[in-house]
PDB file of C-alpha atoms and ligand atoms in Angstrom:
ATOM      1  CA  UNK A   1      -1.326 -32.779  -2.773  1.00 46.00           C
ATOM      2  CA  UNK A   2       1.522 -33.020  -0.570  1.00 45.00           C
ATOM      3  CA  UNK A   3       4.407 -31.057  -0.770  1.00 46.00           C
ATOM      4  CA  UNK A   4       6.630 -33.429  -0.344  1.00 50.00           C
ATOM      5  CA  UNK A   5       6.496 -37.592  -1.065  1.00 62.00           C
ATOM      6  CA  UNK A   6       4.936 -38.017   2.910  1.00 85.00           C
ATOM      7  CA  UNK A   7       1.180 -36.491   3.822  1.00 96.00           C
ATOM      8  CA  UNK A   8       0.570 -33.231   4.659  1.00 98.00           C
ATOM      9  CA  UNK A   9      -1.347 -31.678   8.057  1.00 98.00           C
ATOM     10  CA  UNK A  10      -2.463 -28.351   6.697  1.00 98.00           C
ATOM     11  CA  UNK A  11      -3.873 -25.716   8.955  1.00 98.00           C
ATOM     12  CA  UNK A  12      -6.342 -23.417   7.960  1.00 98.00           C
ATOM     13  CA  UNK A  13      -7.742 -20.604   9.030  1.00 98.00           C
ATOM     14  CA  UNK A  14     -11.701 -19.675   8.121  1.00 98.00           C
ATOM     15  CA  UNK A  15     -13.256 -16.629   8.566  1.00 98.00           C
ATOM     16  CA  UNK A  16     -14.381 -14.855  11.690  1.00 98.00           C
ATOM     17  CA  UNK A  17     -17.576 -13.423  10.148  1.00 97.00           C
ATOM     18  CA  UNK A  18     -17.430 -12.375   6.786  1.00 97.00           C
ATOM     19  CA  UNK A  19     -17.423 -15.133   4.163  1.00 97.00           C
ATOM     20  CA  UNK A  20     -15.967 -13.311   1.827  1.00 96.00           C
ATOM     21  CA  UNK A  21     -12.191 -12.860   3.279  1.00 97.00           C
ATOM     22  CA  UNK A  22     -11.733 -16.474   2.242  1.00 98.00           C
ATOM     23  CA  UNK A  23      -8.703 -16.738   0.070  1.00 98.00           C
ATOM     24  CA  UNK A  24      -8.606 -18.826  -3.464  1.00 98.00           C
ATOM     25  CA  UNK A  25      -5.898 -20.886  -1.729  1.00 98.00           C
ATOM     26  CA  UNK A  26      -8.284 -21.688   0.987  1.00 98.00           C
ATOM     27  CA  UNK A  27     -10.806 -23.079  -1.230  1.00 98.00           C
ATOM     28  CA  UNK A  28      -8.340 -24.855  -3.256  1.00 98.00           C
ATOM     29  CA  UNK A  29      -6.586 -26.906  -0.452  1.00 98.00           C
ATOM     30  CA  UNK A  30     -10.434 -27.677   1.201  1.00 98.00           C
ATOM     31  CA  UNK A  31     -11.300 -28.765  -2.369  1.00 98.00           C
ATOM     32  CA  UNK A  32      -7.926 -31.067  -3.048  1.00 97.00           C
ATOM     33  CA  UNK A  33      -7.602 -32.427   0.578  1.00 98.00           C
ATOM     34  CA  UNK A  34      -9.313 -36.085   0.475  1.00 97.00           C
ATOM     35  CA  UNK A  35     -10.661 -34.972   4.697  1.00 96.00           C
ATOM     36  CA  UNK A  36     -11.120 -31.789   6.841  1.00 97.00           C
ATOM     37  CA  UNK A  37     -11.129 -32.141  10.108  1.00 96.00           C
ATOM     38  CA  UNK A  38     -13.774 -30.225  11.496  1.00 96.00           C
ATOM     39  CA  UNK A  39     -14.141 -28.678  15.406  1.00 93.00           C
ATOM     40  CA  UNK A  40     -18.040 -28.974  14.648  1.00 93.00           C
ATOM     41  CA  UNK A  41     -19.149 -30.666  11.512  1.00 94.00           C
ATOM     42  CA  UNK A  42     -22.263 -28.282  11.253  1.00 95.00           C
ATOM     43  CA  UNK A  43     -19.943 -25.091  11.556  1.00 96.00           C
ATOM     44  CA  UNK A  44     -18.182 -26.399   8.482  1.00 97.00           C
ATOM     45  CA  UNK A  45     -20.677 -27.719   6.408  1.00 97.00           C
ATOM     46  CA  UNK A  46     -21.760 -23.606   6.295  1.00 97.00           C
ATOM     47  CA  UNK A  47     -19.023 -23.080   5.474  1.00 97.00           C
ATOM     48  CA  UNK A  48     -18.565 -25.246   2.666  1.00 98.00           C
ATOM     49  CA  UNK A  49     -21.916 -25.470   1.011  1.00 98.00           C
ATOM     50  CA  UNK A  50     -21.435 -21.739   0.613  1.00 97.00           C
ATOM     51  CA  UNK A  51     -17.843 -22.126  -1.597  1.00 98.00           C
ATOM     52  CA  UNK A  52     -19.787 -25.501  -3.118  1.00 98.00           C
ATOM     53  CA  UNK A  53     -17.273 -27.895  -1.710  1.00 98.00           C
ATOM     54  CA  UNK A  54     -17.842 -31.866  -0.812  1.00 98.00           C
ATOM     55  CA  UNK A  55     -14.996 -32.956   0.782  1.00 98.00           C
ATOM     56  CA  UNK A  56     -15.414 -35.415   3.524  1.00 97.00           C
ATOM     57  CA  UNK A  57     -15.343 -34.174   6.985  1.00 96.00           C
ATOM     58  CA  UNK A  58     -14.881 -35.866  10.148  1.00 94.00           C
ATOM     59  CA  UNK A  59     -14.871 -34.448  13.992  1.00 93.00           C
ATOM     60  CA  UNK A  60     -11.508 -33.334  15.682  1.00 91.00           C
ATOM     61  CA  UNK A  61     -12.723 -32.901  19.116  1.00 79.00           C
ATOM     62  CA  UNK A  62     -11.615 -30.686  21.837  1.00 70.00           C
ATOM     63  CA  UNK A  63     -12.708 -33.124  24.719  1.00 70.00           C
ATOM     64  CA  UNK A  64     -10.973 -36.031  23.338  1.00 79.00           C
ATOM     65  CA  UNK A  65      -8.065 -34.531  21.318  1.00 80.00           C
ATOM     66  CA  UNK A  66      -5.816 -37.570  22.156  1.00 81.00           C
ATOM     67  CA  UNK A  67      -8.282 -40.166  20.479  1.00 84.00           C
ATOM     68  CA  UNK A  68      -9.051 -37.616  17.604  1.00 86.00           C
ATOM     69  CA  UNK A  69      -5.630 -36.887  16.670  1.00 92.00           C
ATOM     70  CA  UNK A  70      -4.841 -41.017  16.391  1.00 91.00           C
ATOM     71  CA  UNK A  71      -7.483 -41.481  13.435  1.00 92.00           C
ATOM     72  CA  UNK A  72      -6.127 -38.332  11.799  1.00 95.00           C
ATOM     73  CA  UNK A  73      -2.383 -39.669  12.109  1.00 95.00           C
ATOM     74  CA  UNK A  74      -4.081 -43.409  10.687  1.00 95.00           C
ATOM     75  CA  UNK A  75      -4.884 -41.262   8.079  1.00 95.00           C
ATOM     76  CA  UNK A  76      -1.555 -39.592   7.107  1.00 96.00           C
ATOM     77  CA  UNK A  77       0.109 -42.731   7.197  1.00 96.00           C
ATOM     78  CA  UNK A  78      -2.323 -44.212   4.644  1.00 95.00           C
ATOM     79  CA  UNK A  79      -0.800 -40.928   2.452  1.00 96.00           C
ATOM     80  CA  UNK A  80      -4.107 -38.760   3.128  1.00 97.00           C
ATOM     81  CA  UNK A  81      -3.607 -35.108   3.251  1.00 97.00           C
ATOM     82  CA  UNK A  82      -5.777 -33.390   5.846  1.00 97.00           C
ATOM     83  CA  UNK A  83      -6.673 -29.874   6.363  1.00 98.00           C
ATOM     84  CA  UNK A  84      -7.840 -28.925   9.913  1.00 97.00           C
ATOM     85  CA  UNK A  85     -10.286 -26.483  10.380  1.00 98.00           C
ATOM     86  CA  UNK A  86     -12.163 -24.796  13.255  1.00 97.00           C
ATOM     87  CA  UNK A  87     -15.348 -22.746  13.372  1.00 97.00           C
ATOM     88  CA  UNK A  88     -13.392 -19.788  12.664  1.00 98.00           C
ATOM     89  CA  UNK A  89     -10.227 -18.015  12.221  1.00 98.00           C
ATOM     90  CA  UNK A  90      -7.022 -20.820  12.963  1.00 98.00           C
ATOM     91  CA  UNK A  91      -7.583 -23.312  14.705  1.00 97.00           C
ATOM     92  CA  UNK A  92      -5.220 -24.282  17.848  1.00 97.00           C
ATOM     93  CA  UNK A  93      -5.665 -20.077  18.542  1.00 98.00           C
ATOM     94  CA  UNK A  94      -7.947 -21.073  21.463  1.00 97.00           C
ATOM     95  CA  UNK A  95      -9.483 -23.860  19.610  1.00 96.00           C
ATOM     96  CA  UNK A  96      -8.635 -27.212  19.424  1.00 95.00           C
ATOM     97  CA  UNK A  97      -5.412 -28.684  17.266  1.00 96.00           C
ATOM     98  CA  UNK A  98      -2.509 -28.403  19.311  1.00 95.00           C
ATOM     99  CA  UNK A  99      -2.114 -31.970  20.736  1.00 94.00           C
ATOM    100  CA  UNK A 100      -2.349 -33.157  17.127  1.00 96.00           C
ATOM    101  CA  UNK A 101       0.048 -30.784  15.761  1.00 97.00           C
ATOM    102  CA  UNK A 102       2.582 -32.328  18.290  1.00 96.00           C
ATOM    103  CA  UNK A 103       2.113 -35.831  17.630  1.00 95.00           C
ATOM    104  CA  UNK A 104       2.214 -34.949  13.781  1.00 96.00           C
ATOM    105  CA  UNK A 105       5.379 -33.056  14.147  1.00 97.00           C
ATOM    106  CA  UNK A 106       6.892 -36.496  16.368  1.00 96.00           C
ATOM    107  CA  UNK A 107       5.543 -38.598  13.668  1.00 96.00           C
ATOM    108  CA  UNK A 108       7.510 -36.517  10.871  1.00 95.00           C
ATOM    109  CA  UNK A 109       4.937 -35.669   8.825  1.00 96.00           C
ATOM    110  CA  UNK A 110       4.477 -32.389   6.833  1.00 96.00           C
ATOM    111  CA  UNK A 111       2.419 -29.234   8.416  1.00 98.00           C
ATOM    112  CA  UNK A 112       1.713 -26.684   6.087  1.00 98.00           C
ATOM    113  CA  UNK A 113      -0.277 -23.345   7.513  1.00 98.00           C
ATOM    114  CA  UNK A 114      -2.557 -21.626   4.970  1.00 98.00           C
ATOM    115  CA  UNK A 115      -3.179 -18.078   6.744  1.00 98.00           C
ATOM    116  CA  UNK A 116      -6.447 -16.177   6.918  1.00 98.00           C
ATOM    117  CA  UNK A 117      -8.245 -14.225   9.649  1.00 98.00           C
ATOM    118  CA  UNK A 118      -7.568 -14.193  13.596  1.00 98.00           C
ATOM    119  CA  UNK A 119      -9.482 -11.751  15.518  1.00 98.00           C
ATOM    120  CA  UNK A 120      -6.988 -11.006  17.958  1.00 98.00           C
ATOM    121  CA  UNK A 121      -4.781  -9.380  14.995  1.00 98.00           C
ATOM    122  CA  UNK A 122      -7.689  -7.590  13.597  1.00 98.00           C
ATOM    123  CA  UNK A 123      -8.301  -6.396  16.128  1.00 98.00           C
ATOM    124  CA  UNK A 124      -5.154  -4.971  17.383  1.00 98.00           C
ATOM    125  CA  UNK A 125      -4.111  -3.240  14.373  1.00 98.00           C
ATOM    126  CA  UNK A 126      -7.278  -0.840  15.078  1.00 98.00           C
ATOM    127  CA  UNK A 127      -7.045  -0.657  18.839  1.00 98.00           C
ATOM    128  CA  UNK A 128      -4.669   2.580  18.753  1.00 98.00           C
ATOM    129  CA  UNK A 129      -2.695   0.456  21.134  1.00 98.00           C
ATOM    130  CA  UNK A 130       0.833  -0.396  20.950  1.00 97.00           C
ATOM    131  CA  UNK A 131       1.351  -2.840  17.807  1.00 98.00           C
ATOM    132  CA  UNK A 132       4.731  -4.144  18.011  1.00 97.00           C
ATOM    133  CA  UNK A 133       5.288  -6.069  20.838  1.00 98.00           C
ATOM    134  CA  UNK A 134       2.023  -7.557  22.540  1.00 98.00           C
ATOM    135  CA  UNK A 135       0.929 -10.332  24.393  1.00 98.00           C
ATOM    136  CA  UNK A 136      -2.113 -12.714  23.011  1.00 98.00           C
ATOM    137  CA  UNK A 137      -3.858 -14.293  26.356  1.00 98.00           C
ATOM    138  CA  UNK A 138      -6.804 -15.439  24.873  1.00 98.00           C
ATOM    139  CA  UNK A 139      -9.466 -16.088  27.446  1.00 98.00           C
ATOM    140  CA  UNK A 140      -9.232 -15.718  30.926  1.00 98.00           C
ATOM    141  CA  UNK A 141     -10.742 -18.496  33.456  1.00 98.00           C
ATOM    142  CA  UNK A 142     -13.883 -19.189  33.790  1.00 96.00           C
ATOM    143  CA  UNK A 143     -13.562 -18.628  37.811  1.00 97.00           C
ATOM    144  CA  UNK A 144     -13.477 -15.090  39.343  1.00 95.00           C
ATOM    145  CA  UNK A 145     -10.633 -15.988  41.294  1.00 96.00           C
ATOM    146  CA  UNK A 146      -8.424 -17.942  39.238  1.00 98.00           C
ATOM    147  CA  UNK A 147      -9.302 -14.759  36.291  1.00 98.00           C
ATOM    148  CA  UNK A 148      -7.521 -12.193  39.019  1.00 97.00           C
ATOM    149  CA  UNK A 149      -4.245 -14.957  39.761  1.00 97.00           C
ATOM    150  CA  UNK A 150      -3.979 -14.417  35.951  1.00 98.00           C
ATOM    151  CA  UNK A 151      -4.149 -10.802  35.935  1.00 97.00           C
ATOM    152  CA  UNK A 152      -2.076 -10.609  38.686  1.00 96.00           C
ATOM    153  CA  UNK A 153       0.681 -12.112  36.888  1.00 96.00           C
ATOM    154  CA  UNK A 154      -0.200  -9.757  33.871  1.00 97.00           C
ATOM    155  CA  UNK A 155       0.286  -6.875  35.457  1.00 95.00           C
ATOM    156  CA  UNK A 156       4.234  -5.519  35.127  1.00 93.00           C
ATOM    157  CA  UNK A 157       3.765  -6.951  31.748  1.00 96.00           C
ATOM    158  CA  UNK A 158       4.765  -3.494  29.387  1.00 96.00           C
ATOM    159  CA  UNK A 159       3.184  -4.523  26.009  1.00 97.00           C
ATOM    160  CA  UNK A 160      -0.454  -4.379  24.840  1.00 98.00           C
ATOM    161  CA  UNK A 161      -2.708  -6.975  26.361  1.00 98.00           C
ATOM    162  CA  UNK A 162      -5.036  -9.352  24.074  1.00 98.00           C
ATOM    163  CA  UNK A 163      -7.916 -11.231  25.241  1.00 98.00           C
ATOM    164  CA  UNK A 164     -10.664 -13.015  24.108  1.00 98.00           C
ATOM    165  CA  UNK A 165     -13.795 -12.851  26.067  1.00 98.00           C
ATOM    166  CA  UNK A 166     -17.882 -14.072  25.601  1.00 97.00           C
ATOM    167  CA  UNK A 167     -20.457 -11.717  26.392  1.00 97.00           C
ATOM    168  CA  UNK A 168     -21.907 -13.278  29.238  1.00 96.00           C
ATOM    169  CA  UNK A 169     -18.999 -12.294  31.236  1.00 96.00           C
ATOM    170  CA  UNK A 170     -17.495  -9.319  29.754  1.00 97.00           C
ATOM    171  CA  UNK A 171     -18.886  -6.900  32.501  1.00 96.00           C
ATOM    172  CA  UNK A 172     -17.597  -8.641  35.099  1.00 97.00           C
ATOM    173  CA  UNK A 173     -14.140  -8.953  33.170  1.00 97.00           C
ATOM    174  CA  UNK A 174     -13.970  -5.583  32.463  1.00 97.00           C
ATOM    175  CA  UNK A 175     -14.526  -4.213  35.883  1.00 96.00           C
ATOM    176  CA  UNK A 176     -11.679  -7.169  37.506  1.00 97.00           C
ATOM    177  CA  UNK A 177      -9.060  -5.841  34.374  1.00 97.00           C
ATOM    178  CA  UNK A 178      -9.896  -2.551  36.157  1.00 96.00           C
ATOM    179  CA  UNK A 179      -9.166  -3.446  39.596  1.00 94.00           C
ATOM    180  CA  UNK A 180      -6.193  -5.165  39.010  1.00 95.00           C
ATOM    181  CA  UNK A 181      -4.049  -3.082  36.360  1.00 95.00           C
ATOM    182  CA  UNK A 182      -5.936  -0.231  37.098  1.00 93.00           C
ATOM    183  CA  UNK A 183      -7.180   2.552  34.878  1.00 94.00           C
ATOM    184  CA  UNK A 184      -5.387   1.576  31.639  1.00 96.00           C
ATOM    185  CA  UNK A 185      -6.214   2.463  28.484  1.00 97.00           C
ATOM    186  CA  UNK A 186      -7.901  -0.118  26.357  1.00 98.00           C
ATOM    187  CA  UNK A 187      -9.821  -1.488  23.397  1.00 98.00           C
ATOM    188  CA  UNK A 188     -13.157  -3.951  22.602  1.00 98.00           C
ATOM    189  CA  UNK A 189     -13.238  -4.956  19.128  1.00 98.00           C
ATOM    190  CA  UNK A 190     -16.660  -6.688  18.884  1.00 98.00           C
ATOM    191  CA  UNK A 191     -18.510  -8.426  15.640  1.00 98.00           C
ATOM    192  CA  UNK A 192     -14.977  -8.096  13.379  1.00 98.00           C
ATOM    193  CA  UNK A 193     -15.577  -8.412   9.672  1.00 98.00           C
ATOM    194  CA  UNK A 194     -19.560  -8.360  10.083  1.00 98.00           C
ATOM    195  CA  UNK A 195     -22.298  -5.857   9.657  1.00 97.00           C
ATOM    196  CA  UNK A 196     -22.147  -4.479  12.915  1.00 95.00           C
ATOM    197  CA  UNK A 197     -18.399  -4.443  13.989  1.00 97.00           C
ATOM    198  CA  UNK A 198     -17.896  -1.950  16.288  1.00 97.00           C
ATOM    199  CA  UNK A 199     -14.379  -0.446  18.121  1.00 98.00           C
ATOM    200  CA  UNK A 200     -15.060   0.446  21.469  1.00 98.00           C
ATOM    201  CA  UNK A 201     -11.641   3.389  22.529  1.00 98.00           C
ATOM    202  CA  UNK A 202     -11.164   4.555  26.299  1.00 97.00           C
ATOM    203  CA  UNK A 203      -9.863   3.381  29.202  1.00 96.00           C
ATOM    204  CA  UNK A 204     -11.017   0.553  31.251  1.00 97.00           C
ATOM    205  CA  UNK A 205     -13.391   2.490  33.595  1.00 95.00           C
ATOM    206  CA  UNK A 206     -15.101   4.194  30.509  1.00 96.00           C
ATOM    207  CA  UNK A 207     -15.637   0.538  29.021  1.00 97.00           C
ATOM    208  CA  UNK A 208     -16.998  -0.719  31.899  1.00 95.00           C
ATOM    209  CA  UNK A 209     -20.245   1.933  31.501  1.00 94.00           C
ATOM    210  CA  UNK A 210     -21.033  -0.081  28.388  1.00 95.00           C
ATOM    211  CA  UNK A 211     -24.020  -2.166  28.651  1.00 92.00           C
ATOM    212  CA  UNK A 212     -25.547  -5.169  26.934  1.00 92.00           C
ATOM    213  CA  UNK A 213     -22.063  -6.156  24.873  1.00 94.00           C
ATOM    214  CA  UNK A 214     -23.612  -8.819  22.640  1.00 95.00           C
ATOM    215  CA  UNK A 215     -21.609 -10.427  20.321  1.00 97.00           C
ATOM    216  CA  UNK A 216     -18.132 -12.075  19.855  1.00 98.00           C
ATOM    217  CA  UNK A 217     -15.529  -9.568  21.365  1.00 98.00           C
ATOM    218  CA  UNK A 218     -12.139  -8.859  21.622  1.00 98.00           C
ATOM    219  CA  UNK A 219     -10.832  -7.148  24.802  1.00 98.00           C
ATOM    220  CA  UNK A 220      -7.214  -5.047  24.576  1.00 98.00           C
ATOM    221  CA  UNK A 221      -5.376  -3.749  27.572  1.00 98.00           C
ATOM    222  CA  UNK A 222      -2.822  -0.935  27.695  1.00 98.00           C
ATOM    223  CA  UNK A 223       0.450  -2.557  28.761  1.00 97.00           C
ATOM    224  CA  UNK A 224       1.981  -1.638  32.617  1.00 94.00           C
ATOM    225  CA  UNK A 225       3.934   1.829  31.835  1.00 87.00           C
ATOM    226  CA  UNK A 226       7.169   2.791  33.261  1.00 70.00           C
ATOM    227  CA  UNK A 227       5.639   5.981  35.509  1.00 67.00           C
ATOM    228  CA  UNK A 228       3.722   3.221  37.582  1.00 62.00           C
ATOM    229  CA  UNK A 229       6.434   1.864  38.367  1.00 61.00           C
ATOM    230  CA  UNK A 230       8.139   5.111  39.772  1.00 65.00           C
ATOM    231  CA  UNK A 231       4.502   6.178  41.492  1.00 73.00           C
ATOM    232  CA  UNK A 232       5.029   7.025  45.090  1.00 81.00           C
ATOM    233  CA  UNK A 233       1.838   6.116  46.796  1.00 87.00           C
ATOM    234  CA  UNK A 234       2.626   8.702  49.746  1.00 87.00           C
ATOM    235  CA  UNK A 235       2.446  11.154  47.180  1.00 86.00           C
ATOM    236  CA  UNK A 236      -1.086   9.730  46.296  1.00 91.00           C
ATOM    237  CA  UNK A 237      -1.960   9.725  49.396  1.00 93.00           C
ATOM    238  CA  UNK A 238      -0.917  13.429  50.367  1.00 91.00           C
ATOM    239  CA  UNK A 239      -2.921  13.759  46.749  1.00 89.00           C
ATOM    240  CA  UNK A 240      -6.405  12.333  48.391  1.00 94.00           C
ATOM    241  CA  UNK A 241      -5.913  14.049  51.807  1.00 93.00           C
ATOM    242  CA  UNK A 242      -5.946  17.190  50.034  1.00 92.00           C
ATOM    243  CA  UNK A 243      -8.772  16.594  48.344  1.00 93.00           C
ATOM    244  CA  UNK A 244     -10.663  15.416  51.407  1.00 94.00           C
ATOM    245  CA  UNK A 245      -9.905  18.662  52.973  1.00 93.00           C
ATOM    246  CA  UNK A 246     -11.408  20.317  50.479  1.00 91.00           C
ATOM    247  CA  UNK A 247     -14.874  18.558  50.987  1.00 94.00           C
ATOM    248  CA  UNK A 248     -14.553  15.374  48.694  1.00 93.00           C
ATOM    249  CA  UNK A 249     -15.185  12.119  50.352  1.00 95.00           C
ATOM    250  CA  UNK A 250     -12.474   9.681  51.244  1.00 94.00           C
ATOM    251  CA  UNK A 251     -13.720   7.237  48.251  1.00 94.00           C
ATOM    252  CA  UNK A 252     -14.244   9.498  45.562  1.00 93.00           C
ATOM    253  CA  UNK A 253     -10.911  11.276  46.218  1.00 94.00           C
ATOM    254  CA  UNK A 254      -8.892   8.588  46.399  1.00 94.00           C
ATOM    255  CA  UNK A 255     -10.864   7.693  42.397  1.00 90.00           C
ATOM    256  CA  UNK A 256     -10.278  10.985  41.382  1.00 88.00           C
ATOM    257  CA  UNK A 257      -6.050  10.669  42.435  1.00 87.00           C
ATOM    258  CA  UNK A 258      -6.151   7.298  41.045  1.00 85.00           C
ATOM    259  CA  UNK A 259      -7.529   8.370  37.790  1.00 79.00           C
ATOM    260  CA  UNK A 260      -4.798  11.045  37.367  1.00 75.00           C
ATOM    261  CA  UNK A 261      -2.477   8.417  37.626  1.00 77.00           C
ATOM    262  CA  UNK A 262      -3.960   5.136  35.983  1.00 72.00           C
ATOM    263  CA  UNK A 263      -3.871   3.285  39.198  1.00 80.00           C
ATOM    264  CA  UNK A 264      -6.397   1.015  40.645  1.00 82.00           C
ATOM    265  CA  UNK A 265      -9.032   3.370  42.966  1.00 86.00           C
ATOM    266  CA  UNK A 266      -9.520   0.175  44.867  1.00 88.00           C
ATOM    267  CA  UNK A 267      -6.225  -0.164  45.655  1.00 88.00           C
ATOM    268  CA  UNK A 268      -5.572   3.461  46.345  1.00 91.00           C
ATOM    269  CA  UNK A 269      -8.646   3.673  48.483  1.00 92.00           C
ATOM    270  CA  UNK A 270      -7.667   0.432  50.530  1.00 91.00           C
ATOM    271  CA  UNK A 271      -4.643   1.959  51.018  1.00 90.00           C
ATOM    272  CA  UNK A 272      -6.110   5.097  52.416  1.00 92.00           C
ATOM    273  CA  UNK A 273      -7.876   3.229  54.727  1.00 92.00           C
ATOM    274  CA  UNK A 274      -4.899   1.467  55.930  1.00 89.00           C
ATOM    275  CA  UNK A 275      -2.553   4.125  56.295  1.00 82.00           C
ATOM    276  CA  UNK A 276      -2.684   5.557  59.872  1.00 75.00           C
ATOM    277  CA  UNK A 277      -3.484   1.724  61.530  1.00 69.00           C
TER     278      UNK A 277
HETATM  279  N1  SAM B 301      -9.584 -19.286  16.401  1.00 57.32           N
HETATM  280  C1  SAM B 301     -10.151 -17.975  16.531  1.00 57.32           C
HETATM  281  C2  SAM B 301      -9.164 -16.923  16.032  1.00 57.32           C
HETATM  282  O1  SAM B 301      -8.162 -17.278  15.366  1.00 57.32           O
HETATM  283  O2  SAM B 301      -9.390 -15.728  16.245  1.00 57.32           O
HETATM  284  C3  SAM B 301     -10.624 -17.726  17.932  1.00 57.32           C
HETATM  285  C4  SAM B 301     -11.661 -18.710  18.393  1.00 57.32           C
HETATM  286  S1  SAM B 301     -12.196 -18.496  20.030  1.00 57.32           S
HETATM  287  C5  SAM B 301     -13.014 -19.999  20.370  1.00 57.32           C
HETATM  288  C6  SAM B 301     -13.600 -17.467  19.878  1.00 57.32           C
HETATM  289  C7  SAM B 301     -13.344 -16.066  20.440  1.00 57.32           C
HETATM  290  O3  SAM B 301     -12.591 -15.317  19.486  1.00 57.32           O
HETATM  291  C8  SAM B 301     -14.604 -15.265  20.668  1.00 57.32           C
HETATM  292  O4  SAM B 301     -15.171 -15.533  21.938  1.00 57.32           O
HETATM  293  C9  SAM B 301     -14.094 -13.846  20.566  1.00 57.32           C
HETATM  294  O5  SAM B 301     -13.445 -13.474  21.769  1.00 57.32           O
HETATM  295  C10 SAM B 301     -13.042 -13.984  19.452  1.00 57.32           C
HETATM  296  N2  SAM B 301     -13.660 -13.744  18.145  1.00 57.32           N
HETATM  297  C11 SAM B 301     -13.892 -14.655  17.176  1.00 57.32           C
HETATM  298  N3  SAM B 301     -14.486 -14.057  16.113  1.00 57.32           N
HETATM  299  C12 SAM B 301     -14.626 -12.754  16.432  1.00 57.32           C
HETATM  300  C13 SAM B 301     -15.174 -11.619  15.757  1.00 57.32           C
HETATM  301  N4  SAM B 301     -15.726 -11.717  14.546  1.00 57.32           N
HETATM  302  N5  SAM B 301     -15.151 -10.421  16.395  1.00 57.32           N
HETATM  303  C14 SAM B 301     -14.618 -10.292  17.623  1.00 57.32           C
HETATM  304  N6  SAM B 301     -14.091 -11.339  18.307  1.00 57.32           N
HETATM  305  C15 SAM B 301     -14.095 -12.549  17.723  1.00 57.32           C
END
């Protein structure tokens, strides 16, 4: 089923929840392919006992993508197309494919794409945020520290934000998004396509009240705006002294200020604190 005399790598994308945003070209190129290549064999075989289809799978691993990707080449050379697959939405969008579509590419052979869901897109469409221009991170690191160099670096970026995160660590995500581009607005997207899919609209220090975020979730940031640039933190700081005066305390002035202007209270309190040493 190539398009072409030579193989064919063709990369498909399954659904992110709801079986039933499969597309009949889907089914028909896991049906003709003679092997998918699967990120977890049991994932797929769900998948595939539900659209009653037997075609041979074998593992593509993440771990070992260099000794996957040389059986799957063996493969194409003996004139087998091969459809690679991971447990949902495209593969190589923070799953496992892309050494393997770089060797296929050196080795000449054909990669055809055969589209279908992606949870980042889904879920910026319905974010409210900007929509044409926007960055796709995909997760974070693991490591607190390493999570805020990457945010760091973020930060001046002026289009809309996409990450993927788990829910073990979305809390603590949420409230380092917060500290380091500040009070933006922003979008979770969680359980897309399924029963309970839910949009979650504020900005970052509303999401950070939620509690027990189960579920696969999709995290959008507000990109940096042009008025932060031109905010004069003097004037934020004549902003909190004020308030002081008038009976707030130091902290919660300087959160109120920064609120007004979508900057980081940390930030704006630290500052505070530094500014007559
Ligand atoms: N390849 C996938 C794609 O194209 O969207 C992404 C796979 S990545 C390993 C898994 C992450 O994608 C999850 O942790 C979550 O952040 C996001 N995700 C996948 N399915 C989702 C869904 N139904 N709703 C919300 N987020 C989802």
């Amino acid at each position: 089923m190539s398009l072409n005399s030579k193989a064919t790598l063709f990369l498909v994308a399954t659904p992110i929840g709801n079986l039933s945003e499969v597309s009949q070209r889907t089914l028909d190129v896991l049906n003709s392919v003679p092997v998918i290549a699967c990120e977890d064999t049991r994932n797929t075989l769900k998948l595939l006992t539900h659209f009653d289809i037997h075609t041979k799978m074998i593992a593509y691993h993440n771990f070992n993508e260099e000794g996957s990707s040389e059986g799957i080449l063996k493969l194409l050379e003996e004139g087998n197309d091969v459809a690679l697959v991971s447990d949902a939405g495209y593969p190589l969008i923070s799953d496992p494919g892309y050494t393997l579509v770089e060797k296929v590419i050196a080795a000449g052979y054909d990669i055809v794409t055969v589209s279908g869901p992606n949870a980042a897109l889904n879920a910026l469409v319905a974010s409210g945020l900007e929509t044409n221009h926007y960055l796709f991170y995909g997760f974070l690191n693991a490591k607190q520290s390493q999570a805020r160099k990457e945010l760091e670096e973020l930060r001046t970026f002026p289009y809309t934000l996409i990450f993927y995160e788990a829910p073990h660590r979305i809390e603590k995500t949420l409230r380092l998004m917060h500290e380091v581009l500040g009070d933006r607005k922003a979008c979770l997207a969680r359980e897309l396509t399924k029963i309970h899919e839910q949009y979650y609209r504020g900005n970052l220090s509303e999401l950070m009240e939620l509690k027990d975020l189960k579920g696969e979730m999709v995290v959008l940031v507000e990109g940096y705006r042009e008025e932060e640039k031109e905010i004069d933190i003097n004037e934020l700081l004549a902003e909190v002294d004020t308030l002081i005066k008038k009976g707030e305390k130091a902290k919660d002035a300087a959160g109120t200020v920064a609120d007004r202007y979508g900057f980081s209270k940390n930030k704006l309190y630290n500052f505070y604190l530094k500014k007559d040493k």
